Tab-separated table of C-alpha atoms in Angstrom:
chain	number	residue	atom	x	y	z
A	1	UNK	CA	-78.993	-77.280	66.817
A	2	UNK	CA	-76.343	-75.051	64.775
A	3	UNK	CA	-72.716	-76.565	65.901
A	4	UNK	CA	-71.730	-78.286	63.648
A	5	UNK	CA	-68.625	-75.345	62.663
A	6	UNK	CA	-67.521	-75.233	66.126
A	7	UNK	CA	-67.640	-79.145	66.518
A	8	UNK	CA	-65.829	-79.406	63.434
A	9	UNK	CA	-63.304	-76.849	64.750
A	10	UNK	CA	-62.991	-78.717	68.482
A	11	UNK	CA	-62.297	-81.842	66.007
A	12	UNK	CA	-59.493	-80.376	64.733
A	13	UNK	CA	-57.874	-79.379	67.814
A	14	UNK	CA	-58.077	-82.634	68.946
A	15	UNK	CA	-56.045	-84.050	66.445
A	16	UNK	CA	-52.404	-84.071	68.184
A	17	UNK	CA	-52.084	-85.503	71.168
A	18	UNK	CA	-50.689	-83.312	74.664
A	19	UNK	CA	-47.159	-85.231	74.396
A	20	UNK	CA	-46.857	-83.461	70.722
A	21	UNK	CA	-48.315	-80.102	71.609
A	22	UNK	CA	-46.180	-79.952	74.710
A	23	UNK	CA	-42.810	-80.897	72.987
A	24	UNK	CA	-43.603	-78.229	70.547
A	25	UNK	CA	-43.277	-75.340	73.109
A	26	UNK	CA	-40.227	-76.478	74.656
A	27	UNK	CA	-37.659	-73.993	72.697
A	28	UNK	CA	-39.952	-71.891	74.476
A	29	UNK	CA	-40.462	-72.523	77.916
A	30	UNK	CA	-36.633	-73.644	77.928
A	31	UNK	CA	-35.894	-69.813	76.976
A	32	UNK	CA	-38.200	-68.579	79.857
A	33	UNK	CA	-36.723	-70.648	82.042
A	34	UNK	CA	-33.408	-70.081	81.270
A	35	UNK	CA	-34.531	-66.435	81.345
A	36	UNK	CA	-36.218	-66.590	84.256
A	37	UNK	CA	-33.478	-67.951	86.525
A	38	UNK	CA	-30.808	-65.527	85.266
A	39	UNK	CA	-33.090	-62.958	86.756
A	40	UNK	CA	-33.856	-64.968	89.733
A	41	UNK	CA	-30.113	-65.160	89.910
A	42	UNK	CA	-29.585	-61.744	89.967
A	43	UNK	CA	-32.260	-60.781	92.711
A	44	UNK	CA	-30.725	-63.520	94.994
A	45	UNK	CA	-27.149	-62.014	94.551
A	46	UNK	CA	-28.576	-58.521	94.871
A	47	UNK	CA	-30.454	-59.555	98.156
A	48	UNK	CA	-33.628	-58.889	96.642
A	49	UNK	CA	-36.685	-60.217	98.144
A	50	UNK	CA	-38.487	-62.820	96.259
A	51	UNK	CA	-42.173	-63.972	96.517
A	52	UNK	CA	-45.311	-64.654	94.927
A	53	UNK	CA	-47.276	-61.615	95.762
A	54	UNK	CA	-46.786	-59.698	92.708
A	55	UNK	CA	-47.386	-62.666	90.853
A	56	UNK	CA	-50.887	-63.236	91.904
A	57	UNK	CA	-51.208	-59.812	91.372
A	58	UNK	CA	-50.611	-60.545	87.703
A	59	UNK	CA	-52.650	-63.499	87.455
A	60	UNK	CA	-55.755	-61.510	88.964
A	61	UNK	CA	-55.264	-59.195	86.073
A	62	UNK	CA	-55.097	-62.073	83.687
A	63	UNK	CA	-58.315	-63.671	85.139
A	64	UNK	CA	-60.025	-60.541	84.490
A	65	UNK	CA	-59.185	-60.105	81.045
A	66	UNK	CA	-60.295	-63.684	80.474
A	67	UNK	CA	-63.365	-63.308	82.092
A	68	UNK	CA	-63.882	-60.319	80.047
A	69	UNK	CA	-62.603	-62.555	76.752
A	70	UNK	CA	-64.770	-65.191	77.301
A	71	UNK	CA	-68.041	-62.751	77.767
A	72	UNK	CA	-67.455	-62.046	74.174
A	73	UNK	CA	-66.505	-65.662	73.088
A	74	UNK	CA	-70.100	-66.553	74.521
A	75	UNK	CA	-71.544	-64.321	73.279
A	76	UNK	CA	-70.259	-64.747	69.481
A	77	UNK	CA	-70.941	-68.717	69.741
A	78	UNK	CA	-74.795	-67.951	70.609
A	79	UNK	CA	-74.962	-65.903	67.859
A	80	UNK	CA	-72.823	-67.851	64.760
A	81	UNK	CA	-74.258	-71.290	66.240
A	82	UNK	CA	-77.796	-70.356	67.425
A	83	UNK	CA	-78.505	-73.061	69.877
A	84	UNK	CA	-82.049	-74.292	70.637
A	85	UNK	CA	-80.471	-75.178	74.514
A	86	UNK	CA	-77.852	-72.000	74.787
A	87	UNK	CA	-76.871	-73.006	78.416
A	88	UNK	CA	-76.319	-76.311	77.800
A	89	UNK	CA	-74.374	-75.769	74.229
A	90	UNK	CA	-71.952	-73.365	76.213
A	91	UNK	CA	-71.541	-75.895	78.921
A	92	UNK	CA	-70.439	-78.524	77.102
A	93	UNK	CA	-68.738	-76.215	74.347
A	94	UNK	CA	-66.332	-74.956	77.081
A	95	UNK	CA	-65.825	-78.583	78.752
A	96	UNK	CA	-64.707	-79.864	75.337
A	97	UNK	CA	-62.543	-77.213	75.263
A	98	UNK	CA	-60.896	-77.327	78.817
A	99	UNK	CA	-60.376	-80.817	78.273
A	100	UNK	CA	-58.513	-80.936	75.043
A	101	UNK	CA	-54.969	-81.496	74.736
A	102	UNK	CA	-54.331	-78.184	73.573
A	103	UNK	CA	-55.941	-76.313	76.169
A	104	UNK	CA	-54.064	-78.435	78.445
A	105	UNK	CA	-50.356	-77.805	76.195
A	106	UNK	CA	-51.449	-74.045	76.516
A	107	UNK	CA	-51.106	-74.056	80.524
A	108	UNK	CA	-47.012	-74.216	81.129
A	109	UNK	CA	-46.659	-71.769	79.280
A	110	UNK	CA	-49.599	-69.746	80.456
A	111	UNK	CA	-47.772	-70.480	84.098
A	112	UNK	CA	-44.630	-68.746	82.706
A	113	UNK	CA	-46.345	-65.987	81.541
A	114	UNK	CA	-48.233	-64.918	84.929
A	115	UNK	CA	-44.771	-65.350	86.449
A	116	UNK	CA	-42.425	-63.680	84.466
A	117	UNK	CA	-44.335	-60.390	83.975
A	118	UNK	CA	-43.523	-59.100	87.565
A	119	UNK	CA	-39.712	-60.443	87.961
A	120	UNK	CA	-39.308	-58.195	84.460
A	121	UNK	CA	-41.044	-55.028	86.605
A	122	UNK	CA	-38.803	-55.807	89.421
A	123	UNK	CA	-35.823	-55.616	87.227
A	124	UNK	CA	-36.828	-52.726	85.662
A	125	UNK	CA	-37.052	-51.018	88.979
A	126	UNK	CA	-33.717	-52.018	89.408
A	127	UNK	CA	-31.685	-50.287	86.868
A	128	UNK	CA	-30.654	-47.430	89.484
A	129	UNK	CA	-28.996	-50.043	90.952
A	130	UNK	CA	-26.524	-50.804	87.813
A	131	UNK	CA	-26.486	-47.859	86.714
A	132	UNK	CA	-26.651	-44.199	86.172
A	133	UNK	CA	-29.395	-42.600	84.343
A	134	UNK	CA	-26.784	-40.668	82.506
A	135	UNK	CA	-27.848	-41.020	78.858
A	136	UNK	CA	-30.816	-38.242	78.774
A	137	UNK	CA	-28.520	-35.899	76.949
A	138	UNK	CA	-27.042	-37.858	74.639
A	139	UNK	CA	-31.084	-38.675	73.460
A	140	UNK	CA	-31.948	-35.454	73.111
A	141	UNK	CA	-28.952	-34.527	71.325
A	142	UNK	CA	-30.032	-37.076	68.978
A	143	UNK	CA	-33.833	-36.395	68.785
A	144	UNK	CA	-32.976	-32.895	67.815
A	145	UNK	CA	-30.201	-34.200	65.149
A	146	UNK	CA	-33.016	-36.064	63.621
A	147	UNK	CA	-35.442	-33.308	63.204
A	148	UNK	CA	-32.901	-30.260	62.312
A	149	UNK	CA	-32.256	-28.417	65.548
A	150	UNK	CA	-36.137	-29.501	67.486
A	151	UNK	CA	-37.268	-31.518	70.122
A	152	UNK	CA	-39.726	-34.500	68.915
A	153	UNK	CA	-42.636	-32.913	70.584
A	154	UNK	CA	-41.847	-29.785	68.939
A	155	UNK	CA	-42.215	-30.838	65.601
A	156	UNK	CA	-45.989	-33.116	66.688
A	157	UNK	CA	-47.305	-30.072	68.291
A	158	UNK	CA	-48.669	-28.465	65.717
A	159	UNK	CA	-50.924	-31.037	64.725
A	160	UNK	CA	-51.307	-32.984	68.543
A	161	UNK	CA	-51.330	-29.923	70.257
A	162	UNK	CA	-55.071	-29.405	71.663
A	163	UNK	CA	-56.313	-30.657	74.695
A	164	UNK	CA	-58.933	-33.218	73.627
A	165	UNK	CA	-56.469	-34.659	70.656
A	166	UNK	CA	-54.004	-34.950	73.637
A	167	UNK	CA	-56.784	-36.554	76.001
A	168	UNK	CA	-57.285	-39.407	72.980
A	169	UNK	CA	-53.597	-39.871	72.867
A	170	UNK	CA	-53.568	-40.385	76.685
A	171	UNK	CA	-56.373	-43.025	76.738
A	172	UNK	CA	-54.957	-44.968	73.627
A	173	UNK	CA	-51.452	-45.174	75.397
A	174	UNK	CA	-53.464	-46.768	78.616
A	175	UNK	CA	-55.276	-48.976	76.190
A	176	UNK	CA	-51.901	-51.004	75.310
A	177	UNK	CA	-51.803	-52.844	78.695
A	178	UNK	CA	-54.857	-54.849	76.390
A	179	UNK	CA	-51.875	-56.204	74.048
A	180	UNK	CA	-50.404	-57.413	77.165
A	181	UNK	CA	-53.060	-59.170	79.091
A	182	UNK	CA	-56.167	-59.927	76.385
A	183	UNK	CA	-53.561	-60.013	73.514
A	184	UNK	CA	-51.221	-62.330	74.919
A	185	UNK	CA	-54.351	-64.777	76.430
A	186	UNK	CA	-55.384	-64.610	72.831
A	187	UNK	CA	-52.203	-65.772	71.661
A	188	UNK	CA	-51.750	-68.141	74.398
A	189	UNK	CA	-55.270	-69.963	74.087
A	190	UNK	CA	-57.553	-69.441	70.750
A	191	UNK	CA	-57.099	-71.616	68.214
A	192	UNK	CA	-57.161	-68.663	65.381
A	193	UNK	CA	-53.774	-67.446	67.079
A	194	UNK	CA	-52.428	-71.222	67.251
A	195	UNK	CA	-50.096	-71.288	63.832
A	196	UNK	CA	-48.469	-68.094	65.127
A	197	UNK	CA	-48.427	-69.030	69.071
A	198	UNK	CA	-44.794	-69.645	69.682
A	199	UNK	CA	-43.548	-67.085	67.429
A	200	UNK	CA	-45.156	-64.515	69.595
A	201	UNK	CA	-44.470	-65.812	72.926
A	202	UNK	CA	-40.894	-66.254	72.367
A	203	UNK	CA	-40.657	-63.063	70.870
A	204	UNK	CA	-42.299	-61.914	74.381
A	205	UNK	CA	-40.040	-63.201	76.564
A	206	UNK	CA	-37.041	-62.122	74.474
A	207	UNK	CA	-38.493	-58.133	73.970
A	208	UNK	CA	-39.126	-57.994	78.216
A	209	UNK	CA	-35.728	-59.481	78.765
A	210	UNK	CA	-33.485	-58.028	76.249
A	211	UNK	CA	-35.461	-54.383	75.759
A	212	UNK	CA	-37.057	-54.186	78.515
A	213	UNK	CA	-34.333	-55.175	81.301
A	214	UNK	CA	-30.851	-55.357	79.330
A	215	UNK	CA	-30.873	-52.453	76.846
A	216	UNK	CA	-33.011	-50.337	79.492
A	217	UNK	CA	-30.344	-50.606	81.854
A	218	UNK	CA	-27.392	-50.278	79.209
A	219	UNK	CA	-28.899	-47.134	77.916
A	220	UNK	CA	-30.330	-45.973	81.278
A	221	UNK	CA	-32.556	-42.496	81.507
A	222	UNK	CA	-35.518	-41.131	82.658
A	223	UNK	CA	-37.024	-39.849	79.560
A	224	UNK	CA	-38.756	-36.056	78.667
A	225	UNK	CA	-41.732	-36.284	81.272
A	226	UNK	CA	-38.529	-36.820	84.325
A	227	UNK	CA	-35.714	-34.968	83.778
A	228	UNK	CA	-36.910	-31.836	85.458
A	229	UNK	CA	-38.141	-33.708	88.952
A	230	UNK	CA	-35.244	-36.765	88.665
A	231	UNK	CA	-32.059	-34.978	86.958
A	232	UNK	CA	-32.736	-31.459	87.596
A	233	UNK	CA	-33.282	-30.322	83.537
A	234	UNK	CA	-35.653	-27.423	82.249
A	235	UNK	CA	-35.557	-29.169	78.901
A	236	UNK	CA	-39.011	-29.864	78.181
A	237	UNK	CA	-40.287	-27.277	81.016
A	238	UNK	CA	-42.660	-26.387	78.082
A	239	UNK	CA	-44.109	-29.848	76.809
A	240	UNK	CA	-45.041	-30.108	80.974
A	241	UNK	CA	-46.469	-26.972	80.926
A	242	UNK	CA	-48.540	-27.835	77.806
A	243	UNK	CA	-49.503	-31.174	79.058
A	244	UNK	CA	-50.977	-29.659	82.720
A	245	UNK	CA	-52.518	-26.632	80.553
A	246	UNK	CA	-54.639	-29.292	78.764
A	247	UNK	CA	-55.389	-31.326	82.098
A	248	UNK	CA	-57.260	-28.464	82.751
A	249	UNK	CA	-59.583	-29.031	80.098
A	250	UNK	CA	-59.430	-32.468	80.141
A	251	UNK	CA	-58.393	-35.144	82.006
A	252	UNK	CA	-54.982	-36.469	80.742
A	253	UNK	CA	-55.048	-39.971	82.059
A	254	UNK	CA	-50.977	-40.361	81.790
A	255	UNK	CA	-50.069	-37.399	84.461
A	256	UNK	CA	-51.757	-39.152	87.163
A	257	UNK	CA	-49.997	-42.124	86.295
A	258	UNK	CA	-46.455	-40.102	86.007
A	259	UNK	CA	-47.106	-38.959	89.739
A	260	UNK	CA	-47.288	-42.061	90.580
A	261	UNK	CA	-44.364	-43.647	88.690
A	262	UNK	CA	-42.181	-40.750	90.436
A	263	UNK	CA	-43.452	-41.397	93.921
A	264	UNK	CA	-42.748	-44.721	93.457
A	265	UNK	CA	-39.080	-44.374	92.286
A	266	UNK	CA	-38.168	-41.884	95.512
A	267	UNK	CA	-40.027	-44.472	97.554
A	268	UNK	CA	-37.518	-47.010	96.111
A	269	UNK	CA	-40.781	-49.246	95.110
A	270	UNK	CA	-40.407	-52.181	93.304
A	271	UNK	CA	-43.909	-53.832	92.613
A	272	UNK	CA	-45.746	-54.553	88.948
A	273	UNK	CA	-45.201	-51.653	86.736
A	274	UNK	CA	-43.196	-49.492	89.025
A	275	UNK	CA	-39.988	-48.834	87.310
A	276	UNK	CA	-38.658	-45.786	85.570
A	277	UNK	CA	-36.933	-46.153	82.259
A	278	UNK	CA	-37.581	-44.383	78.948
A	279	UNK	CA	-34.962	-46.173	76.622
A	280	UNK	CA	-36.173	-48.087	75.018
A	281	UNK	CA	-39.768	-47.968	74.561
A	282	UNK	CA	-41.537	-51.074	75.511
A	283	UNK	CA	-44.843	-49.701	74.471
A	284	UNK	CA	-44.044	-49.071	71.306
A	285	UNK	CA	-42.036	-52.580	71.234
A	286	UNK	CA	-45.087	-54.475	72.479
A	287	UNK	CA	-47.364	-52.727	69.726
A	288	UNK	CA	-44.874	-53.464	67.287
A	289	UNK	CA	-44.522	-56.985	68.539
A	290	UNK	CA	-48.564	-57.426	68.463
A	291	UNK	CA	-48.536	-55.838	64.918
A	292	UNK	CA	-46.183	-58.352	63.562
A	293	UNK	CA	-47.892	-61.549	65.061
A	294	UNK	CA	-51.376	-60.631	64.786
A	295	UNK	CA	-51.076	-59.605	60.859
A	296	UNK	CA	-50.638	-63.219	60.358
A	297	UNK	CA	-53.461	-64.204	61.991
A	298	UNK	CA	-55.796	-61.764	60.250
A	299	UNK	CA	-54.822	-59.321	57.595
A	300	UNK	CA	-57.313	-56.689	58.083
A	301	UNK	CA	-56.568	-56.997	62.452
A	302	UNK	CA	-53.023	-56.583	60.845
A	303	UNK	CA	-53.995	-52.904	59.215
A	304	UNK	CA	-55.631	-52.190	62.984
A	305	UNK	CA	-52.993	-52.996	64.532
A	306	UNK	CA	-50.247	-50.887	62.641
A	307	UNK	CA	-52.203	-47.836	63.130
A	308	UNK	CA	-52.461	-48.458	66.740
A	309	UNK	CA	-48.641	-49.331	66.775
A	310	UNK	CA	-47.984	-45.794	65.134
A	311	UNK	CA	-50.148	-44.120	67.421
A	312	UNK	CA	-48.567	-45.472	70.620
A	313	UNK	CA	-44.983	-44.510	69.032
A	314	UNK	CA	-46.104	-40.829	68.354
A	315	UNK	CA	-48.384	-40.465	71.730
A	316	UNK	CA	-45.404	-41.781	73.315
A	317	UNK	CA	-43.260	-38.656	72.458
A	318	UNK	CA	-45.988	-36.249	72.532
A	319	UNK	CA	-47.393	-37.549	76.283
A	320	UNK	CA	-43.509	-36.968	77.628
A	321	UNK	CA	-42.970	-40.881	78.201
A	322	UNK	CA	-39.732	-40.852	75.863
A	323	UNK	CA	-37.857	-39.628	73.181
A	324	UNK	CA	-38.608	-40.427	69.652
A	325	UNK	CA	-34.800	-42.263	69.205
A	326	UNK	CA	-36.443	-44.422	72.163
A	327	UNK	CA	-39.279	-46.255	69.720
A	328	UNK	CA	-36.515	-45.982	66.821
A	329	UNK	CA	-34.645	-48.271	68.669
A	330	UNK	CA	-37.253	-50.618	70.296
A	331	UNK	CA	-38.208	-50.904	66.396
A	332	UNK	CA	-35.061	-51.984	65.121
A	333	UNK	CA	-34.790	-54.222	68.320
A	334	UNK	CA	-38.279	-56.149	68.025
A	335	UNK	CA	-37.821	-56.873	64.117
A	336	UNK	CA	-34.286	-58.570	65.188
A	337	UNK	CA	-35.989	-60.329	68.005
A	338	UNK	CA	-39.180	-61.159	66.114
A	339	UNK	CA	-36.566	-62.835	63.224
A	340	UNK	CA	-34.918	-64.946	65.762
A	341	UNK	CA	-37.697	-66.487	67.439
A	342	UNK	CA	-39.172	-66.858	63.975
A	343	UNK	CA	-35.693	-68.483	62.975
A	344	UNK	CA	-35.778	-70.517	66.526
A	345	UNK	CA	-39.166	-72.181	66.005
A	346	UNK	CA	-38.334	-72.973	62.139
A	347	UNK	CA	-35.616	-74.965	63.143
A	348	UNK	CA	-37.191	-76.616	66.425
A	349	UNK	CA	-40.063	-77.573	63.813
A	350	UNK	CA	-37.701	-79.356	61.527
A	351	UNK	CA	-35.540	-81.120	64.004
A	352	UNK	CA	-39.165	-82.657	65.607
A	353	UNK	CA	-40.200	-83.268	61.652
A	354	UNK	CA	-36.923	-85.098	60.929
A	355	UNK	CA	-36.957	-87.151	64.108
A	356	UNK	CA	-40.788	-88.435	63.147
A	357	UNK	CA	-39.492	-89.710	59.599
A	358	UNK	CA	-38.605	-93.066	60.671
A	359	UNK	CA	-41.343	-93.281	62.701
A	360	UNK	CA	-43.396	-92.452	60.092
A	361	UNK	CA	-41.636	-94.962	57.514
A	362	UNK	CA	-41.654	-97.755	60.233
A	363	UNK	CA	-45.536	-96.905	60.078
A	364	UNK	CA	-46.726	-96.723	56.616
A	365	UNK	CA	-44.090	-98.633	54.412
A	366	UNK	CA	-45.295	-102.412	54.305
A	367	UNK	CA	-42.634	-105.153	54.972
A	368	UNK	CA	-40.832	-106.537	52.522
């Protein structure tokens, strides 16, 4: 038989025990929590119904992603390792695996994740709640300040403006709930990701709280694709008009899903991925969030991963979601975030590494 890499890998994992791996999460799953119970907080006080549905909802789209993940993992293992007994390799490949302490660390956190996902898309369907979505103007005023008198769109069109460049655009943009479900289970559980791990999740947490939920509802508006059916505005009449043109040529996935996303808001919906809110852009904070993790992790992924991030940003403006101020700011938004959880973990890591010195001199330094 051919495992001896992935043994050798498996043996590595091994090497810290749960205890460790566990206390190394906690500036993260402290943050969650503390996250997660200021929302909680605010549901309760808002009379908001609470309950699990939406969160096995969640976790039913995390299971299929992993099911779908570990198709692949299979099916690279058979081929690096070659087994003479492939069943049997897999099965006790994958039992090492579920049993090892950092499998096991992985799971808290995994538990937060499946969790905090829909109390984030409640919030965000709550924003009409705290506030007006008043600030539509004021983003177009600025859109058109940055490119000298023109809407965003405007100034793609020339080169975006055909149906089946638009169609691409459409199906890349439905393409980034991957980051959130296969990328974060990446990040989460393989062992390539591990080194980067709590960099990302943190950074997860903070971007859906502080984007996603506090500057969304600071900054509160509808975006391009909504201000004629929500606020009453002709303004981008013409990018609408464009956009159902092309549907005619070609299916553009994203109308379908921005009926829905109005029906939904004058139904006063509130389930997993219901809200309405263009500033700021979480797609484009997500992509920019999965950019800056996953570089680190692979270099060449890294290169991938920018052009996808650029792509989202631009078919964000020219699919109607938002404005192009919206992904300025998530940008400027996720690098601070990204530095601080960066800067939290860093010092986490050397409080834990200054607490183990006397252990560690107790240990090696023979008495006198």
């Amino acid at each position: 038989m051919h495992y001896g890499a992935e043994m050798t890998r498996d043996h590595r994992m091994l090497d810290r025990s749960f205890r460790d791996l566990l206390w190394d999460d906690v500036p993260v799953l402290a943050i969650a929590l503390a996250l997660f119970c200021i929302e909680l907080a605010i549901f309760l006080y808002n009379g908001i119904a609470v309950g699990l549905e939406l969160a096995v909802v969640n976790a039913r789209l995390y299971t299929a992603a992993g099911f779908a993940m570990l198709v692949i993992d299979m099916a690279l293992l058979l081929i690096r390792n070659r087994p003479d007994r492939p069943t049997m390799f897999l099965i006790e490949t994958y039992m090492r695996r579920l049993r090892s302490p950092v499998f096991l660390a992985a799971l808290p956190i995994f538990a937060f994740v499946i969790v905090f996902m829909p109390f984030f898309s409640k919030m965000k369907s709550m924003i009409a709640l705290f506030n007006d979505f008043s600030w539509d103007p004021a983003f177009i005023a600025w859109d058109r300040f940055i490119f000298f008198g023109y809407d965003a769109w405007e100034v793609l069109q020339p080169v975006l403006g055909y149906p089946y460049v638009t169609a691409a655009l459409a199906v890349a943009y439905h393409l980034w709930m991957l980051l959130i479900y296969a990328g974060t289970l990446f990040f989460v559980f393989y062992q390539a990701a591990a080194g980067f791990r709590r960099e990302y999740l943190l950074g997860f947490f903070l971007i859906w709280t502080v984007i996603g939920n506090v500057l969304a509802t600071m900054l509160a508006s509808v975006g391009p694709c909504f201000v004629g059916p929500i606020l009453g505005m002709n303004t981008f009449d013409a990018q609408m008009a464009y956009l159902n043109k092309a549907n005619e040529t070609v299916p553009i996935m994203t109308l379908r899903v921005q009926e829905l996303l109005l029906g939904w808001y004058h139904e006063g919906e509130r389930g997993l991925g219901s809200g309405i809110t263009a500033m700021p852009s979480m797609h484009v904070a997500m992509a920019m969030l999965f950019w800056l993790a996953v570089r680190r992790v692979s270099p060449a992924a890294g290169k991938l991963f920018f052009a996808f991030f650029v792509v989202i940003w631009v078919g964000s403006v020219h699919l109607a979601y938002h404005y192009f101020v919206d992904g300025l700011v998530s940008v400027v938004a996720t690098l601070i975030l990204w530095q601080i959880s960066q800067a939290i973990i860093k010092w986490w890591d050397a409080q834990a590494f200054a607490r183990r010195q006397p252990t560690l001199r107790t240990n090696t330094v023979p008495a006198e």
